[in-house]
Coordinates of C-alpha atoms and ligand atoms in Angstrom, one line a residue:
M1104 CA 0.0 -0.1 -0.2
A1105 CA 2.7 2.7 1.1
E1106 CA 4.9 1.4 -2.1
A1107 CA 2.2 1.8 -4.2
A1108 CA 1.3 5.2 -2.9
S1109 CA 5.0 6.3 -3.1
Q1110 CA 4.6 5.4 -6.9
R1111 CA 1.3 7.0 -8.2
M1112 CA 2.6 10.0 -10.2
G1113 CA 2.1 12.9 -8.1
L1114 CA 3.7 16.3 -7.3
F1115 CA 6.9 14.8 -6.2
S1116 CA 7.2 12.0 -8.3
N1117 CA 11.1 11.7 -9.6
K1118 CA 12.0 13.8 -6.8
I1119 CA 14.8 13.3 -4.3
G1120 CA 14.3 15.1 -0.6
L1121 CA 15.9 14.4 2.6
V1122 CA 14.7 15.2 5.8
M1123 CA 15.8 16.1 9.1
G1124 CA 14.4 16.1 12.3
V1125 CA 11.9 13.1 12.5
A1126 CA 12.1 11.5 16.1
N1127 CA 8.2 10.0 15.4
D1128 CA 4.8 10.4 14.2
H1129 CA 3.9 13.2 16.0
S1130 CA 7.6 15.2 15.1
I1131 CA 6.1 17.9 12.2
A1132 CA 8.9 16.3 9.9
W1133 CA 6.7 13.1 9.9
A1134 CA 3.8 15.2 8.4
M1135 CA 5.6 16.8 5.8
S1136 CA 7.2 13.3 4.9
E1137 CA 3.2 11.4 5.0
A1138 CA 1.8 14.5 2.4
L1139 CA 5.3 13.9 0.4
Y1140 CA 5.1 10.4 0.6
A1141 CA 1.5 10.7 -1.2
E1142 CA 2.9 13.1 -3.4
G1143 CA 5.2 10.0 -5.0
A1144 CA 8.6 11.9 -2.9
E1145 CA 12.0 9.5 -3.3
L1146 CA 12.7 10.6 1.1
A1147 CA 15.9 10.1 2.7
F1148 CA 16.0 10.6 6.5
T1149 CA 18.4 11.5 9.2
H1150 CA 18.0 10.8 13.1
L1151 CA 20.2 11.9 16.4
P1152 CA 22.7 9.0 16.5
T1153 CA 21.2 7.4 20.2
P1154 CA 20.4 4.0 19.9
S1155 CA 16.5 4.8 21.4
G1156 CA 16.2 7.4 18.5
E1157 CA 17.6 5.1 16.0
R1158 CA 15.1 2.6 17.4
R1159 CA 12.6 4.8 17.0
V1160 CA 13.0 6.0 13.3
K1161 CA 13.8 3.2 12.2
R1162 CA 10.5 1.6 13.5
L1163 CA 8.2 4.2 12.3
L1164 CA 9.8 4.1 8.1
E1165 CA 10.1 0.5 8.5
P1166 CA 6.7 0.3 5.9
R1167 CA 8.5 3.0 3.5
A1168 CA 12.0 0.9 3.6
P1169 CA 13.7 4.2 2.3
K1170 CA 17.2 3.9 1.1
L1171 CA 19.1 6.2 3.6
I1172 CA 18.2 6.6 7.2
L1173 CA 21.3 8.1 8.0
P1174 CA 23.1 9.1 11.8
C1175 CA 23.3 12.6 11.8
D1176 CA 24.7 15.0 14.7
V1177 CA 24.0 18.2 13.4
Q1178 CA 26.5 19.9 15.9
N1179 CA 29.0 17.2 14.3
D1180 CA 30.7 18.6 11.0
A1181 CA 31.9 15.0 10.0
D1182 CA 28.3 13.4 10.8
I1183 CA 26.8 16.2 8.2
A1184 CA 29.6 15.8 5.2
R1185 CA 28.9 11.7 5.6
V1186 CA 25.4 12.5 5.3
F1187 CA 25.3 14.3 2.3
Q1188 CA 28.0 12.1 0.3
A1189 CA 25.9 8.9 0.9
V1190 CA 23.1 10.8 -0.8
R1191 CA 25.3 11.9 -3.6
D1192 CA 26.7 8.2 -3.4
T1193 CA 23.0 7.3 -3.9
Y1194 CA 21.4 9.6 -6.0
E1195 CA 23.6 11.3 -7.3
R1196 CA 21.0 14.9 -6.3
L1197 CA 18.4 16.3 -3.8
D1198 CA 15.7 17.9 -5.3
F1199 CA 14.5 19.3 -2.0
L1200 CA 15.2 19.5 2.2
V1201 CA 13.3 19.5 5.5
H1202 CA 15.4 20.9 8.9
S1203 CA 12.9 20.4 10.9
I1204 CA 15.7 20.2 14.2
A1205 CA 16.1 22.2 17.6
F1206 CA 17.5 21.9 21.0
A1207 CA 17.8 23.5 24.0
P1208 CA 18.9 21.9 27.4
P1209 CA 14.9 22.3 28.8
A1210 CA 16.5 23.5 31.9
E1211 CA 17.9 26.0 29.6
I1212 CA 14.4 26.9 28.2
R1213 CA 12.6 27.1 31.3
R1214 CA 14.9 29.5 32.8
P1215 CA 14.0 33.5 32.7
Y1216 CA 16.1 34.6 29.3
V1217 CA 18.2 36.3 31.3
D1218 CA 19.6 33.6 33.3
T1219 CA 20.8 31.5 30.3
S1220 CA 24.1 30.1 30.4
R1221 CA 26.8 30.9 27.8
A1222 CA 27.0 27.1 27.3
G1223 CA 23.6 26.4 27.0
W1224 CA 23.3 29.0 24.5
H1225 CA 26.0 28.3 22.3
M1226 CA 24.6 24.6 22.2
A1227 CA 21.1 26.0 21.3
M1228 CA 22.0 28.6 18.9
D1229 CA 24.1 25.2 17.2
I1230 CA 21.6 22.8 16.7
S1231 CA 18.6 25.1 16.3
V1232 CA 20.0 27.9 14.3
Y1233 CA 23.3 26.9 12.9
S1234 CA 22.6 23.8 11.6
L1235 CA 20.5 25.6 8.5
V1236 CA 23.2 27.0 7.7
A1237 CA 25.8 24.2 7.7
V1238 CA 23.2 21.5 5.9
C1239 CA 22.4 24.2 2.7
R1240 CA 26.4 24.6 2.2
E1241 CA 26.0 20.7 2.0
A1242 CA 23.2 20.8 -0.1
M1243 CA 23.8 23.1 -2.4
P1244 CA 26.5 21.1 -4.8
L1245 CA 23.9 18.4 -4.7
M1246 CA 21.0 20.8 -5.5
P1247 CA 19.8 21.8 -9.3
E1248 CA 18.5 24.6 -10.0
G1249 CA 14.9 25.1 -8.7
S1250 CA 15.9 23.2 -5.5
T1251 CA 14.3 23.7 -2.2
I1252 CA 14.8 24.0 1.6
V1253 CA 12.4 24.2 4.5
T1254 CA 12.8 25.2 7.9
L1255 CA 10.0 25.4 10.6
S1256 CA 10.0 28.0 13.5
Y1257 CA 7.4 29.3 16.0
F1258 CA 5.6 32.9 16.7
G1259 CA 7.8 33.0 20.0
G1260 CA 10.9 34.4 17.6
E1261 CA 8.7 37.3 17.0
K1262 CA 7.0 38.6 19.8
V1263 CA 8.3 37.7 23.7
M1264 CA 6.1 33.9 24.4
P1265 CA 6.8 33.4 28.3
G1266 CA 8.4 30.1 28.3
Y1267 CA 9.9 29.7 25.2
N1268 CA 12.8 32.4 26.9
V1269 CA 16.4 31.1 25.0
M1270 CA 14.3 29.4 22.6
G1271 CA 13.0 32.4 20.7
V1272 CA 16.0 34.3 20.4
C1273 CA 17.4 31.0 18.7
K1274 CA 14.1 31.4 16.2
A1275 CA 14.3 35.0 15.8
A1276 CA 18.1 34.1 14.2
L1277 CA 17.0 31.2 12.9
E1278 CA 14.1 33.4 10.5
H1279 CA 16.7 35.9 9.8
S1280 CA 19.1 33.2 8.7
V1281 CA 16.3 31.8 6.0
R1282 CA 16.8 35.4 4.5
Y1283 CA 20.1 35.5 4.0
L1284 CA 20.1 31.6 2.6
A1285 CA 17.5 32.4 0.3
W1286 CA 20.0 35.8 -1.0
D1287 CA 22.7 33.4 -1.3
L1288 CA 21.5 29.9 -2.7
G1289 CA 19.3 32.1 -4.8
R1290 CA 22.0 34.1 -6.3
E1291 CA 24.0 31.5 -6.5
K1292 CA 21.5 28.2 -7.8
K1293 CA 17.9 29.3 -8.3
I1294 CA 17.7 27.0 -4.9
R1295 CA 14.4 28.7 -2.8
V1296 CA 14.5 28.6 0.6
N1297 CA 11.3 29.3 3.3
A1298 CA 10.1 29.0 7.0
I1299 CA 6.8 27.8 8.1
S1300 CA 5.6 29.0 12.3
A1301 CA 4.0 26.7 13.2
G1302 CA 1.2 26.7 15.5
P1303 CA 2.1 24.5 19.2
M1304 CA 1.8 21.1 18.9
R1305 CA 2.1 18.0 21.0
T1306 CA 6.0 16.9 19.9
L1307 CA 9.2 15.3 22.0
S1308 CA 10.4 18.5 21.6
S1309 CA 7.5 20.7 22.8
A1310 CA 7.7 18.6 25.9
G1311 CA 10.4 20.6 27.7
I1312 CA 8.3 23.6 27.0
S1313 CA 6.8 25.0 30.8
D1314 CA 3.5 25.1 30.2
F1315 CA 2.8 24.0 26.8
D1316 CA -0.6 22.7 27.2
Q1317 CA -1.8 26.1 28.6
M1318 CA 0.0 28.4 25.3
R1319 CA -2.0 25.4 23.4
D1320 CA -5.2 26.6 24.9
H1321 CA -4.8 30.0 24.8
A1322 CA -3.3 29.9 21.3
A1323 CA -6.5 27.8 20.3
K1324 CA -9.3 30.8 22.1
K1325 CA -6.9 33.4 21.1
A1326 CA -6.1 32.3 17.0
C1327 CA -9.0 33.4 14.3
L1328 CA -10.1 30.1 13.5
N1329 CA -10.6 29.5 16.8
R1330 CA -8.5 26.0 17.5
N1331 CA -4.8 24.8 17.2
V1332 CA -3.5 23.8 13.2
F1333 CA -3.6 20.2 12.6
P1334 CA -0.5 18.0 11.4
E1335 CA -1.5 17.8 8.0
E1336 CA -2.1 21.4 7.4
L1337 CA 1.7 21.8 8.2
G1338 CA 2.4 18.2 5.8
S1339 CA 0.2 20.6 2.8
T1340 CA 2.1 23.9 3.4
G1341 CA 5.4 22.4 3.3
L1342 CA 4.4 20.7 0.0
Y1343 CA 3.7 24.3 -1.4
L1344 CA 6.6 25.8 -0.5
L1345 CA 8.7 22.5 -1.8
S1346 CA 7.0 22.1 -4.5
H1347 CA 7.2 24.3 -7.3
L1348 CA 3.5 26.5 -6.9
S1349 CA 5.4 28.3 -4.5
G1350 CA 7.8 28.9 -7.8
G1351 CA 9.2 33.1 -6.7
V1352 CA 8.6 32.1 -2.7
T1353 CA 11.4 32.9 -1.0
G1354 CA 13.1 33.6 2.3
E1355 CA 9.5 34.0 3.5
L1356 CA 8.0 33.0 6.7
I1357 CA 4.3 31.6 6.3
H1358 CA 2.3 30.7 9.4
V1359 CA 0.3 27.7 9.6
D1360 CA -1.0 28.9 13.0
C1361 CA -4.6 29.6 12.4
G1362 CA -4.6 32.8 12.1
Y1363 CA -2.9 33.3 16.0
S1364 CA -0.6 35.3 15.0
I1365 CA -2.9 38.4 13.1
V1366 CA -4.8 39.2 16.2
G1367 CA -4.2 41.8 18.8
L1368 CA -5.8 40.3 21.9
Ligands
NAP516 P1 10.2 16.6 17.6 O1 9.7 15.2 17.0 O2 11.0 16.1 18.9 O3 11.7 17.0 16.5 C1 12.9 17.8 17.0 C2 14.2 16.9 16.3 O4 15.2 17.6 16.4 C3 14.0 15.5 16.6 O5 14.0 14.5 15.9 C4 15.5 15.6 17.6 O6 16.0 13.8 17.1 C5 16.2 16.5 16.7 N1 17.4 16.7 17.1 C6 17.4 17.7 18.2 N2 18.9 17.7 18.6 C7 19.9 17.4 17.5 C8 21.0 16.8 17.2 N3 21.9 17.9 17.8 N4 21.3 16.6 15.8 C9 20.5 16.4 15.2 N5 18.8 16.5 15.2 C10 18.5 16.9 16.4 O7 9.5 17.9 17.9 P2 9.0 18.8 16.3 O8 7.9 20.0 17.2 O9 8.4 18.5 15.3 O10 9.9 20.3 15.8 C11 10.4 19.9 14.9 C12 10.7 22.0 14.4 O11 9.6 22.7 14.4 C13 11.6 21.8 15.4 O12 12.5 23.6 15.5 C14 10.4 23.4 16.6 O13 11.2 24.0 17.1 C15 9.7 23.6 15.4 N6 8.6 23.7 15.7 C16 7.9 23.3 17.3 C17 7.0 23.2 17.3 C18 5.9 22.6 18.6 O14 4.9 23.4 19.0 N7 5.7 20.6 18.8 C19 6.2 24.3 17.1 C20 6.5 25.5 15.5 C21 8.2 25.0 15.5 P3 15.5 13.2 18.6 O15 14.6 13.1 18.9 O16 16.0 11.8 18.6 O17 16.3 14.1 19.9

């Protein structure tokens, strides 16, 4: 069934993508992967090289049998280089990339921003922001003109969201990195780079944010659509940004948050 779906002609037939940041079936990257598979994409995946992470991801991906499931700690340049070498050896090119990775030690996210430690700040920025720069640089030589890259952000990068703290500052830096990367990769190779600002989703990462469920309840009450976003809606916006449908769009941040961010209440 899965194989049949991946073989039918779709928006992404004959397109090869790399998805970084699937932890389990609640991951935003998984919502995007399902949408991409439904449109015929061929996908390669990376996971953090921990035994439990590897087990989780391999179990989830088993029915799809992707050719590449590669360990990659984005803090490690050699891991990143190995991933793109493996993509080159297997496919010789890459048409799109999903970067859905962020991390800060939970204790750092929970403390007021003013109390962020130097080490915690560097780690959060390295994993959540610099990793996009590093993977864009490695992906560029493999990407034909017109290829696409998407990353994930949150409204806490634009406005102060109590409890989001150092991660909010990371998201601000990520969103501006998207603009500079859109310039560099656009000029060099006509590659487009965009970000989705997702409404709050229950995932492994969001479990590290204090009062997350209250944030979600509040978001649903305030949002224009009076609800929280569905994973499929992040998947379909991912399809749009990664496909030719968004041909003239680059350096953009699209809010998929049921209209939460436009309300001044
Ligand atoms: P998730 O399922 O936990 O995904 C985060 C991924 O980052 C996991 O696969 C995690 O691997 C990986 N990761 C962490 N450190 C890494 C490292 N050093 N090297 C490689 N991979 C690493 O959570 P998610 O909510 O889908 O998060 C995906 C993205 O969406 C993040 O950028 C997040 O900030 C953003 N976002 C989330 C929400 C939300 O409410 N959930 C809202 C807006 C934006 P392990 O699990 O193996 O550690």
